[in-house]
């Protein structure tokens, strides 16, 4: 946690230094130069928010790791419904307690990193909202196992282009195309949605 706090402080210091440099008298020639300096200073807020969100995710998942150790069983990766193409590739994956998850996964081939180091738990990127929870097979109780349900839901989200505004449509289209190439068993409506998106290069409005 100390290292993460230091990283945030360093990032803020860098932004402040850039802002002060931009606002020096010899640099400012017109009003637009002033606005540029102010814009750099304001970006400190988003920098702090990004680091804080990531730090909170680390803390939450560190706490959940303790829960996994107490409960026993396996570790289940859970991504949000509008997770990015990377986190969607992890949703529903299981890892034994004390083992890590594969690194470099993504439904977008352009973001995949073959041979990447394994990762212990989320976050995998800034503002990542994924969680790792304990899972025991007996909890299925005759229903569709939660890991399988999460994987199916993630594939459906990829096919329909569910995403946050910060993620590019091009990345989602590549992910939909990769989903079709993967050979995984898809319900007819999910397959049709992915095919339409790849063919038209856009997703149907929600």
mmCIF file of N, CA, C and O in Angstrom, residues 10 18 33 40 42 49 51 57 60 89 93 110 118 146 148 150-151 170 199-200:
data_model
loop_
_atom_site.group_PDB
_atom_site.id
_atom_site.type_symbol
_atom_site.label_atom_id
_atom_site.label_comp_id
_atom_site.label_asym_id
_atom_site.label_seq_id
_atom_site.Cartn_x
_atom_site.Cartn_y
_atom_site.Cartn_z
ATOM 1 N N UNK A 10 3.851 10.698 -6.605
ATOM 2 C CA UNK A 10 4.778 11.022 -7.695
ATOM 3 C C UNK A 10 4.022 11.506 -8.926
ATOM 4 O O UNK A 10 4.450 12.451 -9.606
ATOM 5 N N UNK A 18 4.322 20.114 -14.267
ATOM 6 C CA UNK A 18 4.000 20.450 -15.654
ATOM 7 C C UNK A 18 3.120 21.693 -15.718
ATOM 8 O O UNK A 18 3.294 22.556 -16.588
ATOM 9 N N UNK A 33 -2.710 29.896 -23.525
ATOM 10 C CA UNK A 33 -1.607 29.314 -22.758
ATOM 11 C C UNK A 33 -1.993 29.165 -21.291
ATOM 12 O O UNK A 33 -1.632 28.186 -20.628
ATOM 13 N N UNK A 40 -3.886 21.353 -17.271
ATOM 14 C CA UNK A 40 -2.930 20.383 -16.726
ATOM 15 C C UNK A 40 -3.128 20.245 -15.220
ATOM 16 O O UNK A 40 -3.105 19.137 -14.670
ATOM 17 N N UNK A 42 -5.864 20.796 -13.507
ATOM 18 C CA UNK A 42 -7.120 20.102 -13.228
ATOM 19 C C UNK A 42 -7.007 18.596 -13.440
ATOM 20 O O UNK A 42 -7.745 17.818 -12.828
ATOM 21 N N UNK A 49 -8.047 10.316 -8.671
ATOM 22 C CA UNK A 49 -9.193 9.407 -8.702
ATOM 23 C C UNK A 49 -8.794 8.044 -9.250
ATOM 24 O O UNK A 49 -9.214 7.006 -8.731
ATOM 25 N N UNK A 51 -5.791 6.617 -9.281
ATOM 26 C CA UNK A 51 -4.942 5.895 -8.333
ATOM 27 C C UNK A 51 -5.743 5.428 -7.119
ATOM 28 O O UNK A 51 -5.524 4.319 -6.611
ATOM 29 N N UNK A 57 -9.449 -1.077 -5.045
ATOM 30 C CA UNK A 57 -9.623 -2.422 -5.602
ATOM 31 C C UNK A 57 -8.590 -3.380 -5.029
ATOM 32 O O UNK A 57 -8.900 -4.536 -4.712
ATOM 33 N N UNK A 60 -9.709 -4.174 -1.413
ATOM 34 C CA UNK A 60 -10.874 -5.063 -1.400
ATOM 35 C C UNK A 60 -10.462 -6.491 -1.732
ATOM 36 O O UNK A 60 -10.855 -7.451 -1.056
ATOM 37 N N UNK A 89 -12.538 -11.477 -20.409
ATOM 38 C CA UNK A 89 -11.862 -12.742 -20.696
ATOM 39 C C UNK A 89 -11.541 -13.517 -19.423
ATOM 40 O O UNK A 89 -11.330 -14.733 -19.463
ATOM 41 N N UNK A 93 -13.329 -17.412 -14.520
ATOM 42 C CA UNK A 93 -12.172 -18.302 -14.396
ATOM 43 C C UNK A 93 -11.959 -18.694 -12.937
ATOM 44 O O UNK A 93 -12.220 -17.914 -12.021
ATOM 45 N N UNK A 110 -5.766 -7.639 -30.203
ATOM 46 C CA UNK A 110 -4.817 -6.536 -30.174
ATOM 47 C C UNK A 110 -4.330 -6.198 -28.782
ATOM 48 O O UNK A 110 -3.311 -5.516 -28.628
ATOM 49 N N UNK A 118 1.882 -14.425 -15.007
ATOM 50 C CA UNK A 118 0.615 -14.740 -14.360
ATOM 51 C C UNK A 118 0.288 -13.654 -13.341
ATOM 52 O O UNK A 118 1.178 -12.951 -12.852
ATOM 53 N N UNK A 146 -22.035 -21.018 -10.988
ATOM 54 C CA UNK A 146 -21.769 -19.593 -11.155
ATOM 55 C C UNK A 146 -20.604 -19.320 -12.106
ATOM 56 O O UNK A 146 -20.703 -18.399 -12.938
ATOM 57 N N UNK A 148 -19.647 -20.924 -14.750
ATOM 58 C CA UNK A 148 -20.141 -21.092 -16.115
ATOM 59 C C UNK A 148 -21.098 -19.968 -16.485
ATOM 60 O O UNK A 148 -21.065 -19.443 -17.609
ATOM 61 N N UNK A 150 -21.066 -16.918 -15.351
ATOM 62 C CA UNK A 150 -20.276 -15.703 -15.569
ATOM 63 C C UNK A 150 -19.602 -15.718 -16.940
ATOM 64 O O UNK A 150 -19.543 -14.692 -17.630
ATOM 65 N N UNK A 151 -19.097 -16.873 -17.338
ATOM 66 C CA UNK A 151 -18.458 -16.977 -18.648
ATOM 67 C C UNK A 151 -19.468 -16.740 -19.766
ATOM 68 O O UNK A 151 -19.180 -16.026 -20.737
ATOM 69 N N UNK A 170 -13.920 -0.056 -31.785
ATOM 70 C CA UNK A 170 -13.055 -0.927 -32.583
ATOM 71 C C UNK A 170 -12.578 -2.123 -31.766
ATOM 72 O O UNK A 170 -12.534 -3.255 -32.265
ATOM 73 N N UNK A 199 -20.266 -7.717 -39.028
ATOM 74 C CA UNK A 199 -20.622 -7.411 -40.415
ATOM 75 C C UNK A 199 -20.851 -5.911 -40.623
ATOM 76 O O UNK A 199 -20.402 -5.333 -41.615
ATOM 77 N N UNK A 200 -21.529 -5.268 -39.682
ATOM 78 C CA UNK A 200 -21.879 -3.852 -39.840
ATOM 79 C C UNK A 200 -20.869 -2.908 -39.196
ATOM 80 O O UNK A 200 -20.959 -1.693 -39.378
#
